[in-house]
Every structure is written in C-alpha cells, then in structure tokens.
Coordinates of C-alpha atoms and ligand atoms in Angstrom, one line a residue:
M1 CA 138.0 219.9 217.6
I2 CA 141.0 220.5 215.4
T3 CA 142.8 223.8 216.5
R4 CA 146.4 225.4 215.2
N5 CA 147.9 224.3 218.5
R6 CA 146.8 220.4 218.1
V7 CA 148.0 220.6 214.8
E8 CA 151.6 222.2 215.8
S9 CA 152.0 219.6 218.6
R10 CA 150.6 216.6 216.3
D11 CA 147.8 215.9 218.7
L12 CA 145.5 214.9 216.1
T13 CA 144.1 211.5 214.8
I14 CA 143.3 211.9 211.1
G15 CA 141.2 209.3 209.2
I16 CA 141.5 209.0 205.5
V17 CA 138.3 207.1 203.6
G18 CA 139.4 205.8 200.3
L19 CA 142.9 204.7 200.0
G20 CA 143.4 204.9 196.3
Y21 CA 145.6 207.1 194.0
V22 CA 144.7 210.2 196.3
G23 CA 144.1 208.9 199.4
L24 CA 146.9 206.6 200.0
P25 CA 149.6 209.3 199.5
T26 CA 147.6 211.5 201.6
A27 CA 147.4 208.9 204.4
L28 CA 151.3 208.7 204.0
G29 CA 152.0 212.0 203.7
F30 CA 150.2 212.7 207.3
H31 CA 151.9 209.8 208.6
D32 CA 155.1 211.1 207.7
A33 CA 154.3 214.5 209.3
G34 CA 154.0 212.7 212.5
F35 CA 149.9 212.5 212.8
N36 CA 148.2 209.5 213.9
V37 CA 146.6 207.8 210.9
I38 CA 143.4 205.4 210.6
G39 CA 143.0 204.4 207.0
L40 CA 139.7 203.1 205.8
D41 CA 138.5 201.3 202.5
I42 CA 135.9 199.3 201.3
S43 CA 138.4 197.0 199.4
E44 CA 139.4 194.0 201.4
R45 CA 142.4 193.4 198.9
V46 CA 143.5 196.8 200.0
I47 CA 143.3 196.6 203.3
N48 CA 144.8 193.1 203.6
S49 CA 147.7 194.3 201.2
L50 CA 148.4 197.4 203.7
K51 CA 147.9 195.5 206.7
R52 CA 150.8 193.3 205.4
G53 CA 152.7 196.5 205.1
E54 CA 152.6 195.9 201.1
N55 CA 151.8 198.2 198.2
P56 CA 148.2 197.7 197.5
G57 CA 148.5 199.3 193.7
D58 CA 150.8 199.3 190.7
D59 CA 152.6 202.7 191.4
P60 CA 156.0 201.6 192.3
A61 CA 156.5 204.8 194.6
F62 CA 154.6 203.0 197.2
D63 CA 156.6 199.9 197.1
G64 CA 158.6 199.6 200.5
A65 CA 156.9 202.7 201.7
I66 CA 153.7 201.4 203.8
P67 CA 154.6 201.8 207.8
T68 CA 153.9 199.5 210.5
D69 CA 154.3 201.7 213.4
E70 CA 151.5 202.3 216.0
K71 CA 150.8 205.6 214.2
W72 CA 149.4 203.9 211.3
N73 CA 146.3 201.9 211.4
I74 CA 144.0 200.5 208.7
T75 CA 140.5 199.0 208.9
L76 CA 137.6 197.9 206.6
N77 CA 135.4 198.9 209.7
P78 CA 134.3 202.7 209.9
S79 CA 133.4 202.0 213.7
E80 CA 137.1 201.1 214.4
A81 CA 138.3 204.4 212.8
V82 CA 135.6 207.3 212.8
P83 CA 135.0 207.4 216.6
F84 CA 138.8 208.1 217.4
C85 CA 139.1 210.5 214.6
D86 CA 139.5 214.9 214.8
V87 CA 139.8 215.1 211.0
V88 CA 138.2 212.6 208.6
I89 CA 139.7 213.0 205.1
V90 CA 137.4 211.6 202.2
T91 CA 139.1 210.7 198.9
V92 CA 136.4 208.7 197.0
P93 CA 135.6 208.5 193.5
T94 CA 133.1 211.1 191.7
P95 CA 132.6 209.3 188.3
V96 CA 129.5 210.3 186.1
L97 CA 126.6 208.5 184.9
D98 CA 126.0 207.9 181.1
D99 CA 124.2 211.4 181.0
H100 CA 127.1 213.2 182.5
R101 CA 125.2 213.6 185.7
P102 CA 127.7 213.0 188.5
D103 CA 127.6 209.6 190.3
L104 CA 127.5 211.0 194.0
R105 CA 127.0 207.5 195.8
F106 CA 130.7 207.1 196.8
V107 CA 130.3 210.5 198.5
K108 CA 127.0 209.4 200.2
S109 CA 128.1 206.2 201.4
A110 CA 131.3 207.6 203.1
G111 CA 129.1 210.3 204.6
V112 CA 126.9 207.5 206.0
S113 CA 129.4 205.6 207.3
I114 CA 131.2 208.6 208.7
F115 CA 128.3 210.5 210.6
E116 CA 127.0 207.3 212.1
N117 CA 130.2 206.6 213.7
I118 CA 131.5 210.1 215.0
T119 CA 132.0 210.8 218.6
R120 CA 130.2 214.4 219.0
E121 CA 132.2 215.2 221.9
K122 CA 135.5 215.3 219.5
R123 CA 133.7 217.8 217.1
P124 CA 135.6 216.0 214.2
V125 CA 136.0 218.2 211.1
V126 CA 134.8 216.2 208.0
V127 CA 136.9 217.0 204.5
L128 CA 135.7 216.0 201.2
E129 CA 138.4 216.0 198.9
S130 CA 136.6 214.7 195.4
T131 CA 136.0 216.9 192.6
V132 CA 132.4 218.1 192.9
Y133 CA 130.2 220.7 191.8
P134 CA 129.5 223.6 194.0
G135 CA 127.0 222.6 196.8
V136 CA 127.6 219.0 196.4
T137 CA 129.1 218.6 200.0
R138 CA 126.1 220.5 201.7
E139 CA 123.6 218.8 199.4
I140 CA 124.7 215.3 200.0
W141 CA 126.0 215.2 203.4
G142 CA 123.4 218.2 205.2
P143 CA 120.5 215.5 205.2
L144 CA 122.8 213.1 206.9
L145 CA 123.4 215.6 209.4
E146 CA 120.1 215.8 209.9
K147 CA 119.4 212.0 210.1
Y148 CA 121.8 211.8 212.7
E149 CA 121.2 214.5 214.5
L150 CA 124.5 216.3 214.1
E151 CA 124.5 220.0 214.4
E152 CA 127.5 221.5 212.5
G153 CA 129.6 223.9 214.7
R154 CA 128.7 221.7 217.9
D155 CA 129.1 217.9 216.9
V156 CA 131.1 218.2 213.6
D157 CA 132.4 220.6 211.1
L158 CA 132.2 220.1 207.5
A159 CA 135.2 221.4 205.0
Y160 CA 136.1 220.8 201.4
C161 CA 139.7 220.7 200.1
P162 CA 139.8 219.9 196.2
E163 CA 142.4 217.2 195.4
R164 CA 144.8 218.2 192.8
F165 CA 146.7 214.9 191.9
V166 CA 147.9 214.6 188.4
P167 CA 148.2 211.0 187.3
G168 CA 151.6 210.3 186.1
D169 CA 153.1 213.7 186.8
P170 CA 155.6 212.8 190.1
E171 CA 156.3 216.6 189.9
H172 CA 152.5 217.4 191.1
G173 CA 151.6 215.0 193.6
V174 CA 149.7 215.4 197.1
R175 CA 153.3 216.5 198.9
Q176 CA 154.0 219.4 196.5
V177 CA 150.8 220.8 194.9
P178 CA 149.3 223.9 196.5
R179 CA 145.9 223.7 198.1
V180 CA 142.6 225.5 198.7
V181 CA 140.7 224.6 201.7
G182 CA 137.1 226.2 202.6
A183 CA 135.0 225.6 205.7
N184 CA 132.4 227.8 207.3
D185 CA 134.0 227.9 210.5
S186 CA 137.0 230.4 210.0
G187 CA 139.0 228.6 213.0
V188 CA 138.3 225.3 211.7
C189 CA 139.7 226.5 208.1
A190 CA 142.7 228.3 209.3
A191 CA 143.6 225.2 211.5
L192 CA 142.8 222.7 208.4
A193 CA 145.2 225.4 206.5
D194 CA 148.0 224.7 208.9
L195 CA 147.4 220.6 208.7
Y196 CA 147.5 220.8 205.0
S197 CA 150.8 222.7 205.1
T198 CA 152.3 219.8 207.1
L199 CA 151.5 217.8 203.9
T200 CA 152.4 219.9 201.0
T201 CA 155.3 222.0 200.3
G202 CA 152.9 224.1 198.1
E203 CA 150.6 226.9 198.9
V204 CA 147.6 226.6 200.9
H205 CA 144.8 228.9 200.3
P206 CA 142.0 229.3 202.6
V207 CA 138.5 230.2 201.3
S208 CA 135.3 231.7 203.1
S209 CA 133.2 228.9 202.6
I210 CA 133.0 225.3 201.1
E211 CA 131.2 226.3 198.1
V212 CA 133.8 228.6 197.0
A213 CA 136.3 225.9 197.1
E214 CA 134.4 223.4 195.3
A215 CA 133.7 225.9 192.6
A216 CA 137.5 227.0 192.4
K217 CA 138.5 223.3 191.6
V218 CA 135.8 222.9 188.9
V219 CA 136.9 226.2 187.4
E220 CA 140.5 224.9 187.1
N221 CA 139.4 222.1 185.0
V222 CA 136.4 224.0 182.9
Q223 CA 139.3 226.6 182.1
R224 CA 141.4 223.6 180.9
D225 CA 138.8 222.2 178.8
L226 CA 138.0 225.5 177.2
N227 CA 141.6 226.1 176.4
I228 CA 142.0 222.6 174.6
A229 CA 138.8 223.0 172.7
L230 CA 139.9 226.7 171.1
V231 CA 143.2 224.6 169.8
N232 CA 140.8 222.1 168.7
E233 CA 138.7 223.9 166.9
L234 CA 141.8 225.8 165.4
A235 CA 143.1 222.4 164.4
L236 CA 139.5 222.1 161.9
I237 CA 140.2 225.8 160.7
F238 CA 143.7 226.2 159.6
P239 CA 144.0 223.2 157.5
E240 CA 141.2 224.4 155.5
I241 CA 143.2 227.4 154.5
G242 CA 146.5 225.4 153.7
I243 CA 148.1 226.1 157.1
D244 CA 149.5 223.9 159.9
V245 CA 147.9 224.9 163.2
E246 CA 151.0 223.6 165.1
E247 CA 153.1 226.2 163.3
V248 CA 150.6 229.0 164.3
L249 CA 150.5 228.0 167.9
S250 CA 154.2 227.5 168.3
A251 CA 154.5 231.0 166.9
A252 CA 151.7 232.7 169.1
A253 CA 153.6 230.9 172.0
T254 CA 156.2 233.6 171.6
K255 CA 153.6 236.0 173.3
W256 CA 154.7 236.4 177.0
N257 CA 150.9 235.5 178.0
F258 CA 150.0 232.9 175.7
H259 CA 148.9 229.7 177.1
R260 CA 150.3 227.0 174.9
Y261 CA 148.1 224.0 174.5
T262 CA 148.0 221.1 171.7
P263 CA 145.2 219.6 169.4
G264 CA 144.6 216.2 169.8
I265 CA 142.0 213.2 168.8
G266 CA 140.2 214.4 172.0
V267 CA 140.5 214.9 175.7
G268 CA 139.9 212.3 178.2
G269 CA 140.3 211.4 181.6
H270 CA 138.2 211.4 184.8
C271 CA 139.0 215.1 185.3
I272 CA 138.8 217.4 182.2
P273 CA 135.9 215.8 180.3
V274 CA 133.7 215.5 183.4
D275 CA 133.9 218.3 185.4
P276 CA 132.4 220.8 183.1
Y277 CA 129.3 218.7 183.1
Y278 CA 129.1 219.4 186.8
L279 CA 129.2 223.3 186.3
I280 CA 126.7 222.7 183.5
Q281 CA 124.6 220.9 185.7
K282 CA 124.5 223.3 188.7
A283 CA 124.5 226.5 186.5
T284 CA 121.6 225.2 184.3
A285 CA 119.4 224.4 187.8
A286 CA 120.4 227.9 188.9
G287 CA 119.1 229.3 185.6
A288 CA 122.6 230.6 184.4
P289 CA 123.9 230.6 181.1
V290 CA 126.4 227.9 180.0
D291 CA 126.9 228.9 176.4
L292 CA 130.7 228.7 176.4
I293 CA 131.4 226.0 178.6
S294 CA 128.8 223.7 176.8
S295 CA 130.0 224.7 173.3
A296 CA 133.5 224.0 174.5
R297 CA 132.5 220.6 175.8
S298 CA 131.1 219.9 172.7
V299 CA 133.9 220.9 170.7
N300 CA 136.1 218.4 172.5
A301 CA 133.3 215.6 172.8
N302 CA 133.4 215.7 169.2
M303 CA 136.8 215.6 168.3
P304 CA 137.2 211.8 167.9
K305 CA 134.7 212.1 164.9
Q306 CA 136.0 215.0 163.6
V307 CA 139.7 213.4 163.4
A308 CA 137.8 209.9 161.9
T309 CA 136.3 211.7 159.2
R310 CA 139.8 213.4 158.2
I311 CA 141.9 209.7 158.7
L312 CA 139.3 208.4 156.2
N313 CA 139.3 211.7 153.7
N314 CA 142.9 211.2 153.9
A315 CA 142.7 207.4 152.7
A316 CA 140.2 208.2 150.2
K317 CA 142.5 210.7 148.5
L318 CA 145.0 207.7 148.3
G319 CA 142.3 205.7 146.4
R320 CA 141.0 203.6 149.5
T321 CA 137.3 203.6 150.8
P322 CA 136.8 202.7 154.6
N323 CA 135.7 199.1 153.4
N324 CA 138.4 196.7 155.0
L325 CA 140.9 199.2 155.5
K326 CA 143.0 198.0 158.3
I327 CA 143.9 201.0 160.9
L328 CA 146.1 200.4 163.7
L329 CA 145.5 202.9 166.8
L330 CA 148.9 203.6 168.8
G331 CA 147.7 203.9 172.3
W332 CA 144.3 203.5 174.1
S333 CA 145.2 205.2 177.4
Y334 CA 143.9 208.7 177.7
K335 CA 147.4 210.3 178.5
P336 CA 150.8 209.4 178.0
G337 CA 152.8 207.3 180.7
I338 CA 149.9 206.1 182.4
A339 CA 147.3 203.1 182.2
D340 CA 144.0 204.8 182.1
V341 CA 141.3 204.3 179.7
R342 CA 138.4 206.4 181.7
E343 CA 136.7 208.7 179.2
T344 CA 139.6 207.8 176.6
P345 CA 139.0 209.4 173.0
S346 CA 140.8 206.5 171.2
E347 CA 137.3 204.6 172.2
P348 CA 134.9 206.9 170.3
L349 CA 137.6 207.4 167.3
A350 CA 137.7 203.5 167.1
S351 CA 133.8 203.3 167.1
A352 CA 133.9 205.9 164.3
L353 CA 136.3 204.1 162.0
I354 CA 134.5 200.7 162.5
E355 CA 130.9 202.4 161.8
A356 CA 132.5 203.5 158.6
G357 CA 133.6 199.9 157.7
S358 CA 137.1 199.9 158.7
K359 CA 139.0 197.2 160.7
V360 CA 140.5 198.9 164.1
Y361 CA 143.5 197.2 165.7
V362 CA 144.6 198.6 168.9
W363 CA 148.5 198.3 170.6
D364 CA 149.1 199.8 174.0
P365 CA 151.6 198.1 176.2
F366 CA 150.2 200.2 179.3
I367 CA 146.9 198.5 179.6
Q368 CA 145.5 195.0 179.6
K369 CA 143.3 193.5 176.8
D370 CA 140.3 193.3 179.2
E371 CA 140.6 196.9 179.8
L372 CA 139.0 197.6 176.1
Q373 CA 135.9 197.0 177.9
D374 CA 133.3 195.8 174.9
A375 CA 134.9 198.2 172.2
P376 CA 134.9 196.1 169.1
V377 CA 138.6 196.6 168.2
I378 CA 141.2 193.7 167.7
W379 CA 144.2 193.7 170.4
V380 CA 147.4 193.2 169.1
E381 CA 150.9 192.5 171.0
S382 CA 152.8 194.3 168.6
P383 CA 152.7 197.1 166.2
I384 CA 154.1 195.1 163.2
D385 CA 151.7 192.1 163.7
V386 CA 148.9 194.2 161.6
S387 CA 150.5 195.2 158.5
A388 CA 148.1 198.2 158.6
D389 CA 146.9 200.6 155.8
V390 CA 146.7 203.2 158.3
V391 CA 148.7 204.0 161.4
V392 CA 147.3 206.7 164.0
L393 CA 149.3 207.9 167.0
C394 CA 146.4 208.3 169.7
T395 CA 148.9 208.4 172.9
A396 CA 152.4 209.8 173.0
H397 CA 153.3 206.8 175.2
Q398 CA 157.2 207.0 175.2
V399 CA 157.4 203.6 174.0
V400 CA 154.9 204.7 171.2
L401 CA 157.6 207.6 170.5
E402 CA 160.3 204.9 169.9
I403 CA 159.0 202.9 167.6
D404 CA 161.1 201.9 164.4
W405 CA 159.1 204.3 161.8
K406 CA 160.9 202.7 159.1
E407 CA 160.5 199.0 160.1
L408 CA 156.6 199.8 160.5
R409 CA 156.4 201.3 157.2
D410 CA 157.6 198.1 155.7
T411 CA 154.7 196.2 156.9
S412 CA 152.2 199.0 155.6
E413 CA 150.8 198.7 152.1
L414 CA 149.2 201.8 151.8
G415 CA 151.7 203.9 154.5
L416 CA 149.5 206.6 155.8
F417 CA 150.5 207.6 159.0
Y418 CA 148.1 210.2 161.2
D419 CA 149.5 211.9 164.2
G420 CA 146.7 212.4 166.6
R421 CA 148.9 214.0 169.0
R422 CA 151.0 216.2 166.7
V423 CA 154.2 214.8 168.5
V424 CA 156.1 213.1 165.9
N425 CA 158.3 214.8 163.3
M426 CA 156.7 214.9 159.9
N427 CA 160.1 214.8 158.3
D428 CA 161.3 211.8 160.0
L429 CA 158.0 210.0 159.0
R430 CA 158.4 211.1 155.3
N431 CA 162.0 210.1 155.4
A432 CA 160.6 206.8 156.7
G433 CA 158.2 206.5 153.8
W434 CA 155.3 207.4 155.4
I435 CA 152.5 209.5 153.7
T436 CA 151.8 211.9 156.7
A437 CA 148.8 213.5 157.9
G438 CA 147.7 214.7 161.4
V439 CA 145.5 216.8 163.6
G440 CA 145.4 220.3 162.5
Y441 CA 147.9 219.5 159.6
P442 CA 146.9 220.4 156.2
Ligands
LIG1 N1 145.1 217.3 176.3 C1 145.1 217.7 175.1 N2 146.0 218.9 174.8 C2 146.3 219.6 176.0 C3 146.1 219.1 177.0 C4 145.4 217.9 177.4 O1 144.4 217.4 174.2 O2 147.1 220.6 175.3 C5 144.0 215.9 176.7 C6 145.0 214.9 177.2 O3 145.6 214.3 176.0 C7 144.1 214.2 177.9 C8 143.2 215.2 178.5 O4 143.2 216.7 177.6 O5 143.4 213.2 177.2 C9 143.3 215.7 179.9 O6 144.7 215.9 179.9 P1 145.2 216.5 181.3 O7 146.9 216.8 181.2 O8 144.5 217.5 182.0 O9 145.5 215.1 182.4 P2 144.6 215.0 183.5 O10 143.2 214.4 183.1 O11 145.3 213.8 184.3 O12 144.3 216.3 184.2 C10 144.7 216.3 185.9 C11 143.9 216.7 186.7 N3 144.1 216.8 187.9 C12 143.3 216.7 188.9 O13 142.3 216.3 189.0 C13 143.9 216.4 190.6 C14 143.2 217.9 186.3 O14 142.6 218.6 187.4 C15 144.3 219.2 186.1 O15 144.0 220.3 185.7 C16 145.3 218.4 184.9 O16 145.9 217.1 185.5 C17 146.6 219.5 184.8 O17 146.4 220.8 185.2 O18 147.7 218.8 184.6

C-alpha cells in the first residue's frame, strides 16, 4: 500500500502502462525522482527501442535520456511488471468513435492486464490518467475488480489523476504542470499527492473522489471549447457589420479579466473537440441539460464549413466560381509546431471546398503525405509548385509564417489570401500584392 513515508523514502515500485507522449515522460520523471520504474507497452517497437536505451519516438527531448540502470525496467509482458508494483499508472489513449462516443477499449484492456496480475498483499493503487468523463474509472474497472474478486480498499485502490500534457508546449510538460488527484481512500489520495509532487514542480491538488478529478479534467477542456466557440461566433457576426473581430477582441482584452482567444478555421486535436462529447454523453444519460456545451461544440464543428463558404464568396467577388478554383491550404496539422492531424479542421475545410468543385492542394512540412488519410487533396512539396488562385493559412507553423509572400504572390493569377488563423499582418500581404481576407475580417 502506498503511504507518505514510502513516498518519502522512495520505497515504491511504479508501473507505467502506455509509454506514449504522456507515459514516457511520466516514467522518466519518476525514475529521475528515485523510484523503481517498470514501463509497460503493447508496442514491440517501443519496448525494443527503450530496451536498447533509444528514444522510441520523434520528440528530441528523449534523445539520450533513456536510462539503463537497474531502477529502469521495460517489458511487453504485464506479468513481468504488475505483480511487483505498488503504484500502476495508466496512460493509454481515449479517442472517440465516429459518433463521438468515447472509445474506452484501451482503458478496459489495460485494466484486464493489471487486475489479473496484481499482488493483493501489496494492495497497489491503480491510477488512470487518460482523459475520460466522470464515472469511467468505476464503470470500466469496477466490473473487472468483481471479475478478479478484488476488494477495493483491501486488495487494491483506484485513483484518477488527469494528464495535462500540452503537445508542442515544452513549458507545460509532466514535470511542470499542476495536477489534480482523486481517490476514494483519503490516505491513498494524500500519499499520491506527495508522489506526484516528486514528479512536477506544479501544485498537486487532492480531491475527495475519483469522479471529482475526472470531472475537473473534462471541465477544463469544455471551458476552452466554449471560449473558442464564442470568438468563432463573433468572427461570423462582426464582418457582417463591417468590423474586424480581431480589432474588437484586442480592444476587449485590455480589460483585466477578459480572456483572449482567437477565431480560426476550427478546433482540432484529441482533447478540446473530443472531451465535450464525453460530458454531453454523461449529462444526457443523467437527464441533465447540455444546451450551452452542445451549442458551443456545434459552432466549432461547423466553423470549417463556414470558412469554406466565406473563402468561395471572396473568390466569387473576384469573378471566380468554385469550379476548378485552385486552393492551397498552408498547414494540415491541428496546431502549430507539431505533427498531429487528429480532428484537424483542415480536413473538413478541404472537403467542403472540394464538394463545391474546387481543387485543393496541401502543404505541411510537419506531416507525411500518408497522414492525410483518404482526404481527396493534392499533396505538394512546396507552396510555389501550385500556382494557386487562393491561398488559405490553416496552421500557423513558423515555417508558414516565414514564407516569402511576394514570391508566392508571383505564382498566383487571382492573388486571394485567406488568413484562417489571423496571424499574418494584412498590410504586409497587401504590400506583397495579395487581395486579403480572413476569419472575422470584413
Ligand atoms: N484554438 C483556436 N483558438 C484559440 C485556441 C485554440 O482556434 O484561441 C484551436 C487550435 O488551433 C487547435 C484547437 O483549438 O486546433 C486546440 O488548441 P489547444 O491550444 O487547446 O491545443 P491542444 O489540443 O493541444 O490542448 C491541450 C490539451 N492538453 C491536454 O489535454 C493535457 C488541453 O487539455 C489543454 O486545455 C490545452 O492544451 C491548453 O490549455 O493549452
């Protein structure tokens, strides 16, 4: 059983299930803090790389950082890890199904591999970190405890500590971010709070139950979705009355408690556009209203189509119909500086433009052509290869912002530029010869 004394004396073996972009830095962090760590993953490639002391992924932060000492153990086999653990931390993906219901397969399979292998006498605590909706830990793992005849509080304890990893933001990694931890046993919760305090320099905030911790994580992301939806809706309003939404938001942001968000082509990633559906599902099942959360989600989900309409309207004002209009999207990744296409708004934007009859080209040096999945777009190695009529900034990668706008303009017959993230200076574009447009721009 985990206790504050055992945390203090580093007398704990910690298992990490899932060695991805959250699990690996978590395992390394606890190893650095002096604990015995056993890493577990289902990928032979990941396990073999780590066994060779090599970085298994493309994040350079892990180059040369994989330990080889006796406190660092890696295995594919749960029976070589779980029986020796006092703490098992689960950092597996929780994507969504096509109908936006959470896909909890990985949470369940991790639970099976853990609960069939734990040593009851050790009374280990099993901590879920993956983003879920309130109740999932108990809904998915509770039946497994029964199946393996494990009594919570005697043979095992459960806890939830939401991951808050921000892809592409080294300032907010697992070693820095504040954490929330919830468990039904207050002593276990206090010891876990001490344990996570050896991992992160941020505050660790204990709460009274697993469900409160699950809800806190979802609420963080629901709030972000709502705030982005507000500025996206304002971006549809103000151009209709001849006002630039960005000028309005910058002015409003001079107020001390105004939270500044930026309108764009849409909301991507595996968190913000996903987590609200978790809470919507849970609230609907409980018979509670979800009007605001649902409306915000649909505003953001519809933003790519709204932007496509405005791009084509701008082209029409220049005498061009959508047919055979050559449109270049700068960026496919859902956010700058990373290669991640999950829920990217570039995809529905491209689909809407293609459905209208245009030809859509994509340039994104962060991702590989095969990551476009089956999107019917044309992949280009350079923006100037296209001679596009319309150029749309979708992802504000630094390499996109550094494009020579004059050189690119010389390749465009129509010369229409649409800033989908409001990150380029419109005067610079006009000085380079572009006809300028953008989300929220009149
Ligand atoms: N976006 C806007 N306007 C904004 C901010 C974001 O359109 O003002 C768009 C982005 O372009 C992107 C999407 O929303 O397509 C999501 O952006 P994000 O900055 O929230 O990026 P994520 O998805 O990496 O969110 C991560 C998440 N971290 C974890 O899950 C651990 C999320 O929970 C955090 O709330 C978020 O970082 C954060 O706070 O930065």
